[in-house]
Structure formats: C-alpha cells, structure tokens
Amino acid sequence: MLSNKNAYIHIHPKDNVMVALQDLKAGSNIDFEGDSFELTTDIAAKHKFSLVELQPDDEVIMYGVLVGKATQHIPKGGPISTQTIRHASSEFHLGKRKLDWHKPDTGKFEGRTFMGYHRPDGSVGTGNYWIVVPLVFCENRNINVLKESLSEKLGYKKAKNYESDVDQLISLYQSGKSVEEIINADIQTSPAGTKSNRLFKNIDGIKFLTHEMGCGCTRSDAQTLCGLIAGYVTHPNVAGATILSLGCQNAQVSILQREIKVRDAGFSKPLVILEQQKTGTESELMQQALKQTFAGLVQANQNERQPAPLSKLCIGLECGGSDGFSGISANPALGYASDLLVSMGGSVILSEFPELCGVEQELSDRCVDEKKANYFMSLMKTYNARAEADGSGFYANPSPGNIRDGLITDAIKSAGAAKKGGTSPVTDVLDYPAKVSKPGLNLLCTPGSDVESTTAEVAAGANIVLFTTGLGTPTGNPVTPVIKLSTNTTMASKMPDIIDINCGSIIDGEETIPQAGERILNYVIQVASGELEPKAVQLGQDDWIPWKRGISL
C-alpha cells in the first residue's frame, strides 16, 4: 500500500525511471535506495523522471521493459518527455512457455453466484435484450423508424432531460433577455431516467444498432460485418433479434446465417430476418417487422434470472482516455480481478493489439502452446505492417490526451495497458470477430479505438466490460454493461456521472491492488445480477462501431 506521503514510485526493479504521484518542483530532493539527487525541472503528476544519467540512444526501461530511447542527454533527475525520448520496443521471438503463475486467494468468492439469463447453448447473460440490426447502411432509416415506433410505447425510451432547458431558454428569449443574460441564466435541468412502465418486465431493452457498412466495402469486410452481427445475435445477453436487409448488398443474409451457425450450431433464439427488395413497400416491411418483432418479444419475455456460477462470466478488459496512473492503479487492480475470475473458471478478454506493443514477448511466452504464441506474434506483426504501409504504425497510437498525461510512447502506454490481463496463462488467441470458446485469458485482435474494441469484445462473448480511464470517457455498449474504473480520485470526483469505481484510492495510499481487485469483482457480481446499473447504462450510452479493416470500393 502506498503512503499518502509518497510523492513518487519506482514500479519495477529494472526501471531506470520513476513516476511522479503528485506535482514535483524543480530542486525537489529524491531519495531512492540510499541515493539522493534533485529534480532538474518541474515534473507534473503522472509524468516520469530519470534515475540515471542517459545519453542519446540509451534505453529507457519502465515496467521492466524497453519503452523508449533517449534522443538527447538526460541528466539524473531530468524529465522523460516527447522532447527527450522516442518510442522503442524490444524485438520478440518464439520463446519457452512460462505458464507458472501465482493464483490469488479466491476464498471470499467460493460458492458465490450471480443471477443471470440461461441460454440453450449453456451461456448465461447478465441482461436480456432484443436487438434490431441492418445488414447494410441503406436500412438505417427503417431501423430508426422501428426505434421511434417501439421504444416509447414499450417503455424503453430514456426520459429526455434537456427539453425543459430549451423551454427555459425560449421563455428567456421571448421575454426580451439579452444574449449575455441568456448565457448567464441559471437553468434547472430535469433528472434523467427510463420510464418504468415496461410492457415486458423481463426484457431489459430493445437496442437499435445502426452502422455505415455492408456494401461498397471489400468482400472480406462484408464477411467480417456478418460475423460481428452474428456475435451479437448469439450473445448470451441477447434474447432475440430483428435483421433488416436491402437485398443487393455485399453482406448477404446467407453469410449472416452461416456465421450464426459457426458460433452456435444449435441456434434456437427468436430471429426475424426481412429483406426489403423481396417484401416490397416500406409499409409492408414495417408491418411485418413490427408484428414479428413483437411476437419475438413475447417469447423472450418468458426468460427470468436464475442463479449461475461465476465461471459463466466473460469479462472484456478495456481502457480509454488512459493516463500516467493507468498502469499503476486501475489496470493492475483490474488484472487482479481478472486473475480471480480465471482462477474460478471464468473468461477474460484482452484486446487492443496496438496497445500491446512492447510486451509481445511476455504475452507470447504465456501462451499455452507454441501454435497460439506464433499466431499472436503473427497478428501483431501483420497489423503493424499494415499500419506502416498506410504511413503510420503502432508508435502513433498514443493520443494527445495520453501524451499530455504521461503516456508519451506507445510502449509506455502498452506496458501499462497489458496489466489489465493479469498474470494467468493465455489460453487462446483470436482474430476479430471470433468468439471466445475457452475459459481463461483470451487475446483478441482489435484496434486501439475503445468503441471499436468494446464492440468487438462483446461480439466475442463478453457479458460484462470493465473499462479503465484516467481522463474520462462515456463509452458504453448496447447489450453489455460497461463499468468505468477511474485511475485517479481527481477525475472520479470531477466526472461522477460516468465513473462507477474509483481506483485512485491506490494512488492515495488508501487501498492495495488486491483489495481494489476484490472490490471490483464484488461490484461485477452485483451488476451481473441486475442489482446495479453502471453509469453508461443509466446514460443510455449505446456505442457500437464495427471495425473496418479494408478500403471502400
């Protein structure tokens, strides 16, 4: 446990840098392992400074791995910044299996269950949703017409909490108030919420997943889109689905049906598939869609929550708006929770491959066999090569916000991001949009974009997503609860409307990583049982973006 008096931290014995836990002034004295020196400049919280004198091209080590090389002379106590170092990461190769790991004590969770929705394929959902999805963007309007027709009447429309604000502004304008008076007016916002008059008490929501794909793309992207949609149709949190097709697009109904069978050979959920070019008029299409969807909802409403073991949980591990504390607080705490769940037979998914750059050797060595290790390394090399062919590369992953808050190279960001996966062996390696079939730690190839990655993790079977953030982001998902974990207390206090769990307690010295990990898993069990609604669910944050790998044709 860190002390509140701690102003800086040395993360790994091999590191030649330290991280400031609070703003440090130039001239501040640093004491470390019997050595004492002064900072040469101000170091902002979350940023790093050197423990040793570095010359150009000297290696910068953090989390025990290579994260950069010096671009100029850096004195002892000097800043590690975009001006003083550049991205660098170690080469990787097929190594020996390193499958021994220290399993955490799961005694507090033995015999625990959650209340979920049991599916015919043996999976268990943490929610019970109906989804309405187009196979091609041409059907987006019809999807939105269905949304307007069904959401409010069936009790699923989120209450609008800003219409009253507009009414107040109109009143001010009509009363002759000036622009300045309007801007400075005290507007009273009504609280948000969902109407409680749901017709189908056991259905948590009807979700409408529009997108901009399906035609004009490569055949590979069309196939992948169908695989992604099939992942949602067969998802344990989904009770049934309505699919709208135009008919002439690349993403054909037959491809979707094959992808569904790949994921669930005995698929038996209610499924409505309508093709506009076969049906005829919009009126006929809408009437059929409404009647068949309503009938499916009646059937889906018959399912009720029942007890399920924690091994039926599949957690997506995600991050977005990361900062210099991510790899010290929220990510390792999430890693501990991951290890707890894996120890009890559950599944976790670590994705965002551009943010695993620099830790390839460790992760490949943890793969249970050489075939999976080689596959992981191949996916990493191929992905980076394609990025470089487009004039970029993994080195360009950190965003301006990441850099501003201490993640100045992709390797620094990646070494901290990988902590979400804990320490267990890698049981499987999957390419997008494949589905998890093995318990344990799964690696899933996705982009570093948090919405695309979260969308993919849910398609792979995640029935809960744990999402760490240092800067704050509202990201959610239509069918899987997304739980937000803050890396620092300041941001958690500033944005309480999007943060569910504050892991800044670790930085503040109030909690250990294992204690935070146990707290996270306890929260997950409550959410999985429908006892708690994460903030993203309360806000109706239904983000859904398919990953497009190819070009438009």
Tab-separated table of N, CA, C and O in Angstrom, residues 219-275:
chain	number	residue	atom	x	y	z
A	219	ARG	N	-15.178	-7.635	-49.913
A	219	ARG	CA	-15.942	-8.829	-49.523
A	219	ARG	C	-15.513	-9.306	-48.138
A	219	ARG	O	-16.314	-9.816	-47.359
A	220	SER	N	-14.241	-9.110	-47.833
A	220	SER	CA	-13.737	-9.502	-46.512
A	220	SER	C	-14.407	-8.695	-45.410
A	220	SER	O	-14.808	-9.242	-44.368
A	221	ASP	N	-14.556	-7.384	-45.620
A	221	ASP	CA	-15.217	-6.544	-44.618
A	221	ASP	C	-16.694	-6.906	-44.485
A	221	ASP	O	-17.265	-6.838	-43.391
A	222	ALA	N	-17.336	-7.281	-45.596
A	222	ALA	CA	-18.737	-7.702	-45.544
A	222	ALA	C	-18.881	-8.985	-44.729
A	222	ALA	O	-19.798	-9.124	-43.911
A	223	GLN	N	-17.961	-9.928	-44.963
A	223	GLN	CA	-17.963	-11.180	-44.208
A	223	GLN	C	-17.749	-10.898	-42.721
A	223	GLN	O	-18.427	-11.464	-41.856
A	224	THR	N	-16.796	-10.013	-42.433
A	224	THR	CA	-16.489	-9.679	-41.046
A	224	THR	C	-17.667	-9.005	-40.361
A	224	THR	O	-17.962	-9.276	-39.190
A	225	LEU	N	-18.359	-8.112	-41.083
A	225	LEU	CA	-19.538	-7.462	-40.520
A	225	LEU	C	-20.591	-8.494	-40.143
A	225	LEU	O	-21.188	-8.428	-39.063
A	226	CYS	N	-20.812	-9.469	-41.019
A	226	CYS	CA	-21.786	-10.523	-40.721
A	226	CYS	C	-21.353	-11.332	-39.506
A	226	CYS	O	-22.182	-11.727	-38.674
A	227	GLY	N	-20.041	-11.565	-39.377
A	227	GLY	CA	-19.534	-12.270	-38.201
A	227	GLY	C	-19.754	-11.480	-36.933
A	227	GLY	O	-20.117	-12.037	-35.883
A	228	LEU	N	-19.532	-10.168	-37.014
A	228	LEU	CA	-19.748	-9.313	-35.850
A	228	LEU	C	-21.218	-9.332	-35.436
A	228	LEU	O	-21.544	-9.506	-34.254
A	229	ILE	N	-22.127	-9.165	-36.408
A	229	ILE	CA	-23.562	-9.181	-36.095
A	229	ILE	C	-23.968	-10.542	-35.538
A	229	ILE	O	-24.752	-10.629	-34.583
A	230	ALA	N	-23.420	-11.612	-36.108
A	230	ALA	CA	-23.707	-12.955	-35.596
A	230	ALA	C	-23.249	-13.098	-34.148
A	230	ALA	O	-23.895	-13.781	-33.339
A	231	GLY	N	-22.132	-12.442	-33.808
A	231	GLY	CA	-21.664	-12.468	-32.429
A	231	GLY	C	-22.666	-11.844	-31.478
A	231	GLY	O	-22.831	-12.301	-30.338
A	232	TYR	N	-23.361	-10.812	-31.933
A	232	TYR	CA	-24.392	-10.174	-31.101
A	232	TYR	C	-25.672	-11.003	-31.081
A	232	TYR	O	-26.317	-11.139	-30.037
A	233	VAL	N	-26.058	-11.561	-32.218
A	233	VAL	CA	-27.271	-12.387	-32.263
A	233	VAL	C	-27.144	-13.585	-31.320
A	233	VAL	O	-28.100	-13.966	-30.640
A	234	THR	N	-25.961	-14.190	-31.273
A	234	THR	CA	-25.748	-15.379	-30.435
A	234	THR	C	-25.261	-15.027	-29.039
A	234	THR	O	-24.998	-15.926	-28.232
A	235	HIS	N	-25.141	-13.761	-28.724
A	235	HIS	CA	-24.599	-13.322	-27.430
A	235	HIS	C	-25.523	-13.716	-26.281
A	235	HIS	O	-26.751	-13.669	-26.410
A	236	PRO	N	-24.955	-14.107	-25.131
A	236	PRO	CA	-25.801	-14.508	-24.003
A	236	PRO	C	-26.698	-13.403	-23.469
A	236	PRO	O	-27.718	-13.692	-22.834
A	237	ASN	N	-26.353	-12.144	-23.704
A	237	ASN	CA	-27.191	-11.041	-23.236
A	237	ASN	C	-28.318	-10.694	-24.206
A	237	ASN	O	-29.109	-9.803	-23.944
A	238	VAL	N	-28.364	-11.388	-25.336
A	238	VAL	CA	-29.362	-11.100	-26.367
A	238	VAL	C	-30.399	-12.220	-26.415
A	238	VAL	O	-30.065	-13.389	-26.586
A	239	ALA	N	-31.678	-11.827	-26.264
A	239	ALA	CA	-32.778	-12.793	-26.249
A	239	ALA	C	-33.255	-13.134	-27.654
A	239	ALA	O	-33.765	-14.224	-27.911
A	240	GLY	N	-33.090	-12.195	-28.589
A	240	GLY	CA	-33.547	-12.405	-29.958
A	240	GLY	C	-33.192	-11.189	-30.793
A	240	GLY	O	-32.706	-10.180	-30.267
A	241	ALA	N	-33.441	-11.287	-32.110
A	241	ALA	CA	-33.004	-10.208	-32.994
A	241	ALA	C	-33.915	-10.037	-34.198
A	241	ALA	O	-34.542	-10.997	-34.670
A	242	THR	N	-33.953	-8.792	-34.681
A	242	THR	CA	-34.596	-8.463	-35.948
A	242	THR	C	-33.516	-7.932	-36.882
A	242	THR	O	-32.806	-6.984	-36.530
A	243	ILE	N	-33.392	-8.552	-38.051
A	243	ILE	CA	-32.379	-8.169	-39.029
A	243	ILE	C	-33.070	-7.640	-40.280
A	243	ILE	O	-33.935	-8.314	-40.848
A	244	LEU	N	-32.690	-6.437	-40.721
A	244	LEU	CA	-33.226	-5.881	-41.958
A	244	LEU	C	-32.146	-5.878	-43.032
A	244	LEU	O	-31.030	-5.418	-42.804
A	245	SER	N	-32.508	-6.402	-44.210
A	245	SER	CA	-31.603	-6.449	-45.352
A	245	SER	C	-32.261	-5.729	-46.522
A	245	SER	O	-33.485	-5.809	-46.689
A	246	LEU	N	-31.456	-5.041	-47.331
A	246	LEU	CA	-31.993	-4.478	-48.567
A	246	LEU	C	-32.116	-5.586	-49.612
A	246	LEU	O	-33.165	-5.753	-50.234
A	247	GLY	N	-31.027	-6.350	-49.789
A	247	GLY	CA	-31.080	-7.494	-50.691
A	247	GLY	C	-29.926	-7.589	-51.660
A	247	GLY	O	-29.491	-8.682	-52.001
A	248	CYS	N	-29.405	-6.439	-52.115
A	248	CYS	CA	-28.378	-6.456	-53.157
A	248	CYS	C	-26.976	-6.201	-52.625
A	248	CYS	O	-26.006	-6.164	-53.381
A	249	GLN	N	-26.833	-6.005	-51.305
A	249	GLN	CA	-25.561	-5.605	-50.720
A	249	GLN	C	-24.580	-6.785	-50.614
A	249	GLN	O	-24.952	-7.942	-50.774
A	250	ASN	N	-23.322	-6.460	-50.310
A	250	ASN	CA	-22.298	-7.500	-50.135
A	250	ASN	C	-22.563	-8.370	-48.917
A	250	ASN	O	-22.307	-9.574	-48.936
A	251	ALA	N	-23.031	-7.759	-47.838
A	251	ALA	CA	-23.306	-8.506	-46.604
A	251	ALA	C	-24.658	-9.210	-46.736
A	251	ALA	O	-25.701	-8.688	-46.321
A	252	GLN	N	-24.646	-10.383	-47.312
A	252	GLN	CA	-25.868	-11.125	-47.613
A	252	GLN	C	-26.414	-11.878	-46.398
A	252	GLN	O	-25.667	-12.251	-45.483
A	253	VAL	N	-27.724	-12.123	-46.409
A	253	VAL	CA	-28.375	-12.884	-45.345
A	253	VAL	C	-27.748	-14.263	-45.207
A	253	VAL	O	-27.534	-14.759	-44.090
A	254	SER	N	-27.418	-14.898	-46.325
A	254	SER	CA	-26.837	-16.247	-46.275
A	254	SER	C	-25.509	-16.267	-45.521
A	254	SER	O	-25.197	-17.239	-44.813
A	255	ILE	N	-24.718	-15.181	-45.656
A	255	ILE	CA	-23.446	-15.101	-44.925
A	255	ILE	C	-23.713	-14.989	-43.428
A	255	ILE	O	-23.080	-15.664	-42.613
A	256	LEU	N	-24.662	-14.145	-43.051
A	256	LEU	CA	-25.021	-14.000	-41.640
A	256	LEU	C	-25.466	-15.334	-41.063
A	256	LEU	O	-25.055	-15.709	-39.957
A	257	GLN	N	-26.310	-16.055	-41.788
A	257	GLN	CA	-26.819	-17.333	-41.284
A	257	GLN	C	-25.690	-18.336	-41.071
A	257	GLN	O	-25.686	-19.089	-40.090
A	258	ARG	N	-24.715	-18.344	-41.995
A	258	ARG	CA	-23.564	-19.244	-41.811
A	258	ARG	C	-22.751	-18.843	-40.576
A	258	ARG	O	-22.321	-19.706	-39.804
A	259	GLU	N	-22.554	-17.537	-40.389
A	259	GLU	CA	-21.774	-17.068	-39.247
A	259	GLU	C	-22.483	-17.375	-37.922
A	259	GLU	O	-21.834	-17.641	-36.903
A	260	ILE	N	-23.799	-17.325	-37.917
A	260	ILE	CA	-24.550	-17.698	-36.713
A	260	ILE	C	-24.312	-19.159	-36.383
A	260	ILE	O	-24.055	-19.526	-35.222
A	261	LYS	N	-24.353	-20.025	-37.387
A	261	LYS	CA	-24.144	-21.456	-37.168
A	261	LYS	C	-22.732	-21.759	-36.684
A	261	LYS	O	-22.515	-22.668	-35.889
A	262	VAL	N	-21.760	-20.990	-37.167
A	262	VAL	CA	-20.375	-21.167	-36.703
A	262	VAL	C	-20.286	-20.936	-35.202
A	262	VAL	O	-19.568	-21.652	-34.487
A	263	ARG	N	-21.029	-19.966	-34.710
A	263	ARG	CA	-20.958	-19.602	-33.297
A	263	ARG	C	-21.916	-20.399	-32.428
A	263	ARG	O	-21.673	-20.560	-31.234
A	264	ASP	N	-23.011	-20.870	-32.996
A	264	ASP	CA	-23.994	-21.649	-32.231
A	264	ASP	C	-24.701	-22.605	-33.192
A	264	ASP	O	-25.700	-22.249	-33.818
A	265	ALA	N	-24.181	-23.821	-33.297
A	265	ALA	CA	-24.707	-24.805	-34.256
A	265	ALA	C	-26.167	-25.140	-34.002
A	265	ALA	O	-26.920	-25.443	-34.928
A	266	GLY	N	-26.584	-25.064	-32.741
A	266	GLY	CA	-27.975	-25.384	-32.403
A	266	GLY	C	-28.818	-24.153	-32.137
A	266	GLY	O	-29.768	-24.204	-31.344
A	267	PHE	N	-28.497	-23.051	-32.798
A	267	PHE	CA	-29.155	-21.768	-32.548
A	267	PHE	C	-30.680	-21.906	-32.563
A	267	PHE	O	-31.254	-22.456	-33.504
A	268	SER	N	-31.346	-21.388	-31.504
A	268	SER	CA	-32.802	-21.546	-31.401
A	268	SER	C	-33.510	-20.296	-30.874
A	268	SER	O	-34.693	-20.357	-30.532
A	269	LYS	N	-32.808	-19.175	-30.789
A	269	LYS	CA	-33.451	-17.943	-30.325
A	269	LYS	C	-34.431	-17.416	-31.378
A	269	LYS	O	-34.292	-17.722	-32.569
A	270	PRO	N	-35.384	-16.588	-30.961
A	270	PRO	CA	-36.255	-15.934	-31.951
A	270	PRO	C	-35.407	-15.035	-32.864
A	270	PRO	O	-34.611	-14.230	-32.382
A	271	LEU	N	-35.562	-15.202	-34.175
A	271	LEU	CA	-34.791	-14.428	-35.136
A	271	LEU	C	-35.691	-14.019	-36.298
A	271	LEU	O	-36.252	-14.870	-36.991
A	272	VAL	N	-35.830	-12.713	-36.508
A	272	VAL	CA	-36.641	-12.159	-37.595
A	272	VAL	C	-35.689	-11.611	-38.654
A	272	VAL	O	-34.862	-10.747	-38.361
A	273	ILE	N	-35.773	-12.120	-39.881
A	273	ILE	CA	-34.949	-11.608	-40.980
A	273	ILE	C	-35.873	-11.189	-42.112
A	273	ILE	O	-36.648	-11.998	-42.627
A	274	LEU	N	-35.801	-9.915	-42.490
A	274	LEU	CA	-36.660	-9.384	-43.548
A	274	LEU	C	-35.810	-8.682	-44.601
A	274	LEU	O	-34.878	-7.948	-44.258
A	275	GLU	N	-36.151	-8.901	-45.880
A	275	GLU	CA	-35.401	-8.305	-46.982
A	275	GLU	C	-36.332	-7.372	-47.757
A	275	GLU	O	-37.346	-7.816	-48.313
